[in-house]
Amino acid sequence: MSSTLSTKHFLGAPASSDGPARIGSLHSSSTLPSRSLHLPARRSQSKRLEIHASGNTFGTYFRVTTFGESHGGGVGCVIDGCPPRLPLSEADMQLDLDRRRPGQSRITTPRKETDTCKIASGIADGVTTGSPIKVEVPNTDQRGNDYSEMSLAYRPSHADATYDFKYGVRSVQGGGRSSARETIGRVAAGAVAKKILKQYAGTEILAYVSQAHQVVLPENLVDHETVTLDQIESNIVRCPNPEYAEKMIAAIDAVRVKGDSVGGVVTCIVRNVPRGLGSPVFDKLEAELAKAAMSLPATKGFEFGSGFAGTFMTGSEHNDEFYMDEDGRIRTKTNRSGGIQGGISNGEIINMRIAFKPTSTISRRQNTVTRDKHGTELIARGRHDPCVVPRAVPMVEAMVALVLVDQLMAQYAQCMLFPINPALQEPLELSKNEQAQKSL
Amino acid sequence: MSSTLSTKHFLGAPASSDGPARIGSLHSSSTLPSRSLHLPARRSQSKRLEIHASGNTFGTYFRVTTFGESHGGGVGCVIDGCPPRLPLSEADMQLDLDRRRPGQSRITTPRKETDTCKIASGIADGVTTGSPIKVEVPNTDQRGNDYSEMSLAYRPSHADATYDFKYGVRSVQGGGRSSARETIGRVAAGAVAKKILKQYAGTEILAYVSQAHQVVLPENLVDHETVTLDQIESNIVRCPNPEYAEKMIAAIDAVRVKGDSVGGVVTCIVRNVPRGLGSPVFDKLEAELAKAAMSLPATKGFEFGSGFAGTFMTGSEHNDEFYMDEDGRIRTKTNRSGGIQGGISNGEIINMRIAFKPTSTISRRQNTVTRDKHGTELIARGRHDPCVVPRAVPMVEAMVALVLVDQLMAQYAQCMLFPINPALQEPLELSKNEQAQKSL
Amino acid sequence: MSSTLSTKHFLGAPASSDGPARIGSLHSSSTLPSRSLHLPARRSQSKRLEIHASGNTFGTYFRVTTFGESHGGGVGCVIDGCPPRLPLSEADMQLDLDRRRPGQSRITTPRKETDTCKIASGIADGVTTGSPIKVEVPNTDQRGNDYSEMSLAYRPSHADATYDFKYGVRSVQGGGRSSARETIGRVAAGAVAKKILKQYAGTEILAYVSQAHQVVLPENLVDHETVTLDQIESNIVRCPNPEYAEKMIAAIDAVRVKGDSVGGVVTCIVRNVPRGLGSPVFDKLEAELAKAAMSLPATKGFEFGSGFAGTFMTGSEHNDEFYMDEDGRIRTKTNRSGGIQGGISNGEIINMRIAFKPTSTISRRQNTVTRDKHGTELIARGRHDPCVVPRAVPMVEAMVALVLVDQLMAQYAQCMLFPINPALQEPLELSKNEQAQKSL
Amino acid sequence: MSSTLSTKHFLGAPASSDGPARIGSLHSSSTLPSRSLHLPARRSQSKRLEIHASGNTFGTYFRVTTFGESHGGGVGCVIDGCPPRLPLSEADMQLDLDRRRPGQSRITTPRKETDTCKIASGIADGVTTGSPIKVEVPNTDQRGNDYSEMSLAYRPSHADATYDFKYGVRSVQGGGRSSARETIGRVAAGAVAKKILKQYAGTEILAYVSQAHQVVLPENLVDHETVTLDQIESNIVRCPNPEYAEKMIAAIDAVRVKGDSVGGVVTCIVRNVPRGLGSPVFDKLEAELAKAAMSLPATKGFEFGSGFAGTFMTGSEHNDEFYMDEDGRIRTKTNRSGGIQGGISNGEIINMRIAFKPTSTISRRQNTVTRDKHGTELIARGRHDPCVVPRAVPMVEAMVALVLVDQLMAQYAQCMLFPINPALQEPLELSKNEQAQKSL
């Protein structure tokens, strides 16, 4: 996927030093320096470069539209359909935005943005009003150089070429191009969704890095019943196991100094999820989660429960037997179902893994073609994330939260008009006592 | 996931022969026969058992609503938004329905259904009219026994329990429960979508089994540029490599005779896909494909392009360099992007892999609880698919086709009102000449 | 609008004897000149004639898809998203279907259909399961003649021509054409919606005929606080005032015997509507009601509250002042707002009026053109509704109910997750005591 | 409807001096009894007053989300799904925004806003990029006083009370309340839609005032074939007939000086509309237009074609006979169908009429209740529109344009993948020659 967490800046030198990239002879197969397309360094980029506004809407009941571009006022989102009377302030969002922002550590892009959010509408006297909530994050790391050269070369594994194919207009200027900065709106909206879920049912959504390049965290080293946000946030790679965190950081550092990048995997779990979320056919809960996760930039795969590994098992090994727990609740002894059966949550921990490719922006020479169909070479220089997964952690949490709150509202609309059937159902929300107990 | 390709029939005997399952003492850990819940065999099931109608809608432009149940008139779908003037008949759908139907080989469920479809509306004089197309498949393998006992025990890793949690009413009778039979409507609609794509742009969608239990087909043994439907259909497991097909069949046979089941993986490719399908933010093409695939029963994971394996690579290894091909088209040398960059198709082959868990229905004794919260044992007997992947092949193709035709129509709505920009875009449709050439 | 309640049968002769429309002597009891296109009478029509399946979906939360055609198995609907655990049976729907069916009186079409419905899925043990509810009504008044001649002439003010313009295929056969029979599915689904609203909040939806041709029922003759279904159903035109009912029936009879038709107006009121339904911007409650009503065949206008008459007033005459009633509720002294302010219901009676044009099918000679663009004359013969409004009454009620239940579910999804604010809000549902009181 | 074009400012005094509504001497020039609630005049309002952000989305293919509030940065819209490569600039929108803005004449509110728009994203090099287009209009007429008193009294026929009923939080501050200012985003988006329709098919959408209070423009005084924008814009009330324009202005002036308001009617026509737009069942073109129009503030009714008057006719009087015109096109001799038959456009002029109630804000003493349920009197003072229809003209055009472009894109998606059938269909777009001819 072309839209990565990198800052997507390229360094090169123009074909001649006195003007914008003159590329020399067409279709030249030579390897002369003059054939190499040198793009200006990031610091000196033009305002036109970063116009990649791309808005769109996610969700049916809790609808999030992200908007914005890197060069103008800023980025953000509009949340439509939020429940009224929910206490909410910028602080609720800032925590996750800080986990997402660039420049937070040496293994993320050094680009500096504070990503300070402002709620522009939808809140009065500290509570939501039921009106659309508009959240804005101003841009502070503006750049001021002409970037027209960049538009000439299609960056490998980015969206440059496909945007042109689709829209027939240049994407770099004026929009279209997906940027990691677009995910700010998702993270802000996700924070609202998380707060609703937490307040409603004590639901906790936690993601962490379980693989960076070839460092794979063994599954049994993290207890999904007890892992905490603090453990995850205790190191810059967001792996709750300190030993493997160090290994991962070392692996990222190793490629970072070479100007290369690596991929990784984010694991996400949900505890205290209400039973009964999701629906049985096309809109299965796992299908919604897969779409949500795979809509993040740079994703390559999604699995939940036993995942791809489960395909190697037999049914008798794989099935989750039911039993009654001490509290008289129907539970499963194992959780290869990943908390979802028949498209509907069963109350067990939902777990999933999302694969992220290595960042497409690298400081290495690459062959490519220009927009007008000539071969060229490209060397990006500047700032990019050597590995996207540490910053992807809050993005994954946000998308999962958006799916769950949407499904919770769907469940309310369809199934809560009339009293529940206590013989078969439990209340969706936990009492305060239960929440307290569960969080012990 | 609880909705499997199995026929979901259980054999047992009531706790006492003179009445519906009396299960004896609560939470008893004993292994006495009387505690075991014997359910009636499939042949003798009641009509009420198989009422698991579940309709829902997929797609925005090309909208498919599936309906139906196993016990009544039949199952099928309504396709809304189909282009008019498309030649279409039942034969177009029957091919794929035959690939999906039970009883087609010894490694599928022995249940007998011919699954003969009938187009009930939307066609006149052999072409589509633009009105909704209703496709129906009558049920022929009716069953006639009382199944009320079954409703007592939650089958492990099925949807029985979660339906109760969600809806608060019993799902076995009267609906709700997802059945593999629901996918008939998907396959029928997918056949229409395939025909549109084929006729419009020469697009070909082909899926095959790339793993069954622990038999993994090496990637390099199938050439995605040339693999054909005939090769895939040359054996009952739908693996285009005859040697590995035999190994897979043997693996499935091995568990089949034990009453157990195994999982597997389906690979799907798309050739001649128009460039420019998909969109850049939430509705990325890979996100739509992931949702579509993961909405099939028994799925556990989805990956495309380099997938989870790509996370182990560096950016310099992973990036797909661009070049100009002989026809003056912009192409990529490698295809780790899986035909999709920035959420939008780039014209290269789209490839994806979908994980399917082992069938939940097995003829083994399992512990579970009853609906009224008592522990019990359960032995299913009867007919089920020992491995779902051979029959899942046409289902995957159908869901992929539904996504692509929806995106093609979306592209038409947004980007085709005015003439394309030939400097950046190619026509979406192939000329007849090009189609002929490409199919050589 | 072209889709009327008529039976749409025509008699005529081709414009010229040498054209493609040579029909011969079929049923030609007339002595018309050869330029007149003689179409066979209804009794002897072919099966191909009445294939006008047209499915589509209404609603966001409570989604109704209608399907079906007059020639095949029948017509009906699929209701997706219905709350589970609602007692429901065919009898709940049959009452309204009987009010809708043809042949119910001398002022409706004499076509005979019993329109007996059957619930095919979504119900178990007498309650809804949360799964899609499929309702089917078989066709009993089949016809058996070749209708290909009819396809030659565009019937004035019908949909024949516009279907051809849109789809480029012939609509009479194979679908496309909207038929009054399509509204069966709406009425069946509306009956479910009515039941939910009644059970949830004691909401009552009542429509009646307030104008037939030039007979206009004075507004002050019906008390919207007390009018009952029995009063409305006490006569065949469905006007609750007996004196005006007689006048209306006489007016309809007067045109009926001449083979002509007349228009009219249906008034609809809603009592005990929960406060707070609707939303403030695009999806205002009146906007949703307008769309719902105007989607019925033959409608020409919609107004609510003071309506078009209100445009002649001043603000000081028109505003509804607030006061506190005896029960401590905020009420309005007048109701020119029609129960809706700012797009949201205020708890007062919602009232609206819907205009229906005269039935397009008439037994009079009319000029028109054939499909292949030749002038011709057309005489329809057979059975049609001389005035659609008596049968439109239950259709209007159904569409209003669908809007309100959809909005109730929307309100639940967004605003009912957390406890209401009793200082500003009242419970949406009435207690049983209140319902009893209100219904006194 | 409560959301009017007024500026919504009130003067009053609390119901009792010892209650929560102690306001002191602010602007209290009146000598009203202590039960009258004196609210501060508009000039001195607080920033908190005007936070009535309300965003929402209209359209399926061409999706418009409006956002914004009067107190913050401004208002505007996000347009998602716009075709790429359309030349577009702020000037395209400013024309209609100027027709909508307050302070444009003595018969509109004297509030001053220039409503200068800025396109913040989605445009590059003067053409649309296919990315979301964000349009912003800054607020310039800020106000700076405390408005908390106003929150005490429910203004008659406004949305104050219903917002409280729905959301349970105060709507004046922080959002929720629909404001006429919200329609800025609609008008801006409508201008884009108009441009697409004009460029695509020469389609022209023109609205004008056909009634103001009791001055009714006779139908035969405007020729819908030839009426021009210049004629409509030749006077401040936007009536194309100069004589009646003067009468209307006089009627509005008469109530304006008394602090009262009047209602009126806007007529809208569409010329050169492509044939085949709309669909046959729930989404009939007239149903979509009705919803669009009725979603505007202060609307009370909608009719098209023969409208309510058509109900007084017989079928033989009402039907539109077909004939072949000189260009070999199928036309209707009369147009009581209003350009729509069976839910689908037939190419004739679409005409419709929309009723607007008298502005709710008046400078007259009115009885009402406070939020805490005490009776009070209310006198609004300040600036409001004495009649909304002159400013509603561009709003109606905008909503009609949004419906038509959405339907055009729908038609493209479904019916234009394959070549049209020239025997039945005409190209949707006019050739340049035809456009030139038609505009002569």
mmCIF file of C-alpha atoms in Angstrom, chain D residues 49-195:
data_model
loop_
_atom_site.group_PDB
_atom_site.id
_atom_site.type_symbol
_atom_site.label_atom_id
_atom_site.label_comp_id
_atom_site.label_asym_id
_atom_site.label_seq_id
_atom_site.Cartn_x
_atom_site.Cartn_y
_atom_site.Cartn_z
ATOM 1 C CA LEU D 49 -25.409 31.569 21.663
ATOM 2 C CA GLU D 50 -24.711 30.709 18.144
ATOM 3 C CA ILE D 51 -23.084 27.354 18.462
ATOM 4 C CA HIS D 52 -25.593 25.369 16.532
ATOM 5 C CA ALA D 53 -23.437 23.125 14.495
ATOM 6 C CA SER D 54 -25.405 20.396 12.825
ATOM 7 C CA GLY D 55 -23.709 18.283 10.246
ATOM 8 C CA ASN D 56 -25.185 15.534 8.273
ATOM 9 C CA THR D 57 -24.954 13.928 4.923
ATOM 10 C CA PHE D 58 -27.144 14.070 1.830
ATOM 11 C CA GLY D 59 -26.843 11.874 -1.223
ATOM 12 C CA THR D 60 -25.575 8.434 -2.053
ATOM 13 C CA TYR D 61 -23.139 9.020 -4.898
ATOM 14 C CA PHE D 62 -22.552 12.767 -4.651
ATOM 15 C CA ARG D 63 -22.450 13.080 -0.886
ATOM 16 C CA VAL D 64 -22.601 16.393 0.887
ATOM 17 C CA THR D 65 -21.899 16.807 4.591
ATOM 18 C CA THR D 66 -22.533 20.261 5.987
ATOM 19 C CA PHE D 67 -20.797 21.463 9.118
ATOM 20 C CA GLY D 68 -20.187 24.554 11.106
ATOM 21 C CA GLU D 69 -21.537 27.039 13.505
ATOM 22 C CA SER D 70 -22.072 30.764 13.598
ATOM 23 C CA HIS D 71 -19.641 31.543 16.357
ATOM 24 C CA GLY D 72 -16.471 29.734 15.414
ATOM 25 C CA GLY D 73 -14.359 29.692 12.326
ATOM 26 C CA GLY D 74 -17.336 29.426 10.037
ATOM 27 C CA VAL D 75 -19.587 27.072 8.180
ATOM 28 C CA GLY D 76 -19.337 24.989 5.038
ATOM 29 C CA CYS D 77 -19.484 21.535 3.572
ATOM 30 C CA VAL D 78 -17.497 18.524 2.459
ATOM 31 C CA ILE D 79 -18.449 17.111 -0.946
ATOM 32 C CA ASP D 80 -17.452 13.477 -1.342
ATOM 33 C CA GLY D 81 -17.643 11.659 -4.657
ATOM 34 C CA CYS D 82 -17.350 14.643 -6.973
ATOM 35 C CA PRO D 83 -16.216 13.738 -10.481
ATOM 36 C CA PRO D 84 -12.568 14.596 -11.121
ATOM 37 C CA ARG D 85 -11.310 16.938 -13.836
ATOM 38 C CA LEU D 86 -14.206 19.394 -13.512
ATOM 39 C CA PRO D 87 -13.054 23.018 -13.749
ATOM 40 C CA LEU D 88 -14.130 24.642 -10.494
ATOM 41 C CA SER D 89 -13.370 27.726 -8.482
ATOM 42 C CA GLU D 90 -14.862 29.764 -5.691
ATOM 43 C CA ALA D 91 -16.513 32.007 -8.260
ATOM 44 C CA ASP D 92 -18.772 29.112 -9.274
ATOM 45 C CA MET D 93 -20.184 29.011 -5.778
ATOM 46 C CA GLN D 94 -20.104 32.668 -4.880
ATOM 47 C CA LEU D 95 -22.896 33.632 -7.258
ATOM 48 C CA ASP D 96 -25.409 31.461 -5.442
ATOM 49 C CA LEU D 97 -24.004 32.268 -2.027
ATOM 50 C CA ASP D 98 -24.582 35.936 -2.779
ATOM 51 C CA ARG D 99 -28.189 35.161 -3.655
ATOM 52 C CA ARG D 100 -28.536 33.379 -0.304
ATOM 53 C CA ARG D 101 -26.680 35.745 2.023
ATOM 54 C CA PRO D 102 -28.398 37.918 4.610
ATOM 55 C CA GLY D 103 -28.457 41.670 4.250
ATOM 56 C CA GLN D 104 -28.875 41.579 0.487
ATOM 57 C CA SER D 105 -31.964 43.798 0.503
ATOM 58 C CA ARG D 106 -34.439 45.494 2.797
ATOM 59 C CA ILE D 107 -36.777 42.491 2.695
ATOM 60 C CA THR D 108 -34.177 40.155 4.132
ATOM 61 C CA THR D 109 -32.638 40.179 7.561
ATOM 62 C CA PRO D 110 -30.352 43.191 8.009
ATOM 63 C CA ARG D 111 -27.685 40.960 9.512
ATOM 64 C CA LYS D 112 -24.438 41.530 7.624
ATOM 65 C CA GLU D 113 -22.421 38.613 6.305
ATOM 66 C CA THR D 114 -20.441 38.632 3.100
ATOM 67 C CA ASP D 115 -20.428 34.831 3.039
ATOM 68 C CA THR D 116 -17.235 34.696 1.025
ATOM 69 C CA CYS D 117 -16.339 31.084 0.358
ATOM 70 C CA LYS D 118 -12.989 29.369 0.177
ATOM 71 C CA ILE D 119 -12.286 25.945 -1.284
ATOM 72 C CA ALA D 120 -9.932 24.293 1.174
ATOM 73 C CA SER D 121 -9.277 20.998 -0.562
ATOM 74 C CA GLY D 122 -10.163 18.853 -3.527
ATOM 75 C CA ILE D 123 -9.046 21.268 -6.252
ATOM 76 C CA ALA D 124 -5.682 21.399 -7.986
ATOM 77 C CA ASP D 125 -4.727 23.511 -10.956
ATOM 78 C CA GLY D 126 -8.302 24.681 -11.253
ATOM 79 C CA VAL D 127 -9.918 21.270 -11.592
ATOM 80 C CA THR D 128 -11.455 18.839 -9.151
ATOM 81 C CA THR D 129 -9.181 15.978 -8.138
ATOM 82 C CA GLY D 130 -11.781 13.408 -7.108
ATOM 83 C CA SER D 131 -10.869 13.969 -3.476
ATOM 84 C CA PRO D 132 -13.345 15.491 -1.062
ATOM 85 C CA ILE D 133 -13.981 19.162 -1.658
ATOM 86 C CA LYS D 134 -14.120 21.172 1.522
ATOM 87 C CA VAL D 135 -15.749 24.579 1.248
ATOM 88 C CA GLU D 136 -15.582 27.054 4.086
ATOM 89 C CA VAL D 137 -17.311 30.363 4.701
ATOM 90 C CA PRO D 138 -15.905 32.359 7.603
ATOM 91 C CA ASN D 139 -18.173 34.130 10.021
ATOM 92 C CA THR D 140 -17.755 37.884 10.111
ATOM 93 C CA ASP D 141 -20.791 39.121 12.005
ATOM 94 C CA GLN D 142 -19.726 37.786 15.362
ATOM 95 C CA ARG D 143 -21.610 38.647 18.471
ATOM 96 C CA GLY D 144 -20.318 38.928 21.945
ATOM 97 C CA ASN D 145 -22.860 38.777 24.681
ATOM 98 C CA ASP D 146 -24.085 36.334 27.188
ATOM 99 C CA TYR D 147 -27.080 34.516 25.844
ATOM 100 C CA SER D 148 -27.703 32.207 28.702
ATOM 101 C CA GLU D 149 -31.021 33.873 29.441
ATOM 102 C CA MET D 150 -32.366 32.892 26.095
ATOM 103 C CA SER D 151 -31.927 29.296 26.937
ATOM 104 C CA LEU D 152 -34.676 29.696 29.469
ATOM 105 C CA ALA D 153 -37.547 30.324 27.113
ATOM 106 C CA TYR D 154 -38.715 28.020 24.367
ATOM 107 C CA ARG D 155 -39.342 30.186 21.315
ATOM 108 C CA PRO D 156 -42.677 29.298 19.718
ATOM 109 C CA SER D 157 -42.411 27.172 16.570
ATOM 110 C CA HIS D 158 -38.633 26.935 16.866
ATOM 111 C CA ALA D 159 -36.593 23.826 17.552
ATOM 112 C CA ASP D 160 -35.597 24.762 21.097
ATOM 113 C CA ALA D 161 -38.002 22.447 22.825
ATOM 114 C CA THR D 162 -37.694 19.483 20.492
ATOM 115 C CA TYR D 163 -33.929 19.510 20.740
ATOM 116 C CA ASP D 164 -34.190 19.268 24.481
ATOM 117 C CA PHE D 165 -36.709 16.458 24.150
ATOM 118 C CA LYS D 166 -34.459 14.542 21.800
ATOM 119 C CA TYR D 167 -30.975 15.012 23.152
ATOM 120 C CA GLY D 168 -31.551 15.926 26.773
ATOM 121 C CA VAL D 169 -28.959 18.657 26.579
ATOM 122 C CA ARG D 170 -29.282 22.314 25.871
ATOM 123 C CA SER D 171 -29.153 22.959 22.173
ATOM 124 C CA VAL D 172 -28.484 26.671 22.044
ATOM 125 C CA GLN D 173 -24.977 26.279 23.272
ATOM 126 C CA GLY D 174 -22.744 23.796 21.701
ATOM 127 C CA GLY D 175 -24.730 22.712 18.807
ATOM 128 C CA GLY D 176 -27.733 20.879 17.783
ATOM 129 C CA ARG D 177 -29.854 23.739 16.667
ATOM 130 C CA SER D 178 -30.494 23.996 13.020
ATOM 131 C CA SER D 179 -29.694 27.432 11.694
ATOM 132 C CA ALA D 180 -30.314 28.918 8.298
ATOM 133 C CA ARG D 181 -26.569 29.387 8.235
ATOM 134 C CA GLU D 182 -26.298 25.615 7.805
ATOM 135 C CA THR D 183 -27.739 26.000 4.320
ATOM 136 C CA ILE D 184 -24.579 27.775 3.152
ATOM 137 C CA GLY D 185 -22.964 24.401 2.726
ATOM 138 C CA ARG D 186 -25.923 23.162 0.726
ATOM 139 C CA VAL D 187 -25.860 26.143 -1.598
ATOM 140 C CA ALA D 188 -22.116 25.792 -2.170
ATOM 141 C CA ALA D 189 -22.443 22.096 -2.951
ATOM 142 C CA GLY D 190 -25.487 22.747 -5.075
ATOM 143 C CA ALA D 191 -23.459 25.113 -7.207
ATOM 144 C CA VAL D 192 -21.041 22.288 -7.976
ATOM 145 C CA ALA D 193 -23.940 20.001 -8.810
ATOM 146 C CA LYS D 194 -25.458 22.627 -11.076
ATOM 147 C CA LYS D 195 -22.177 23.026 -12.909
#
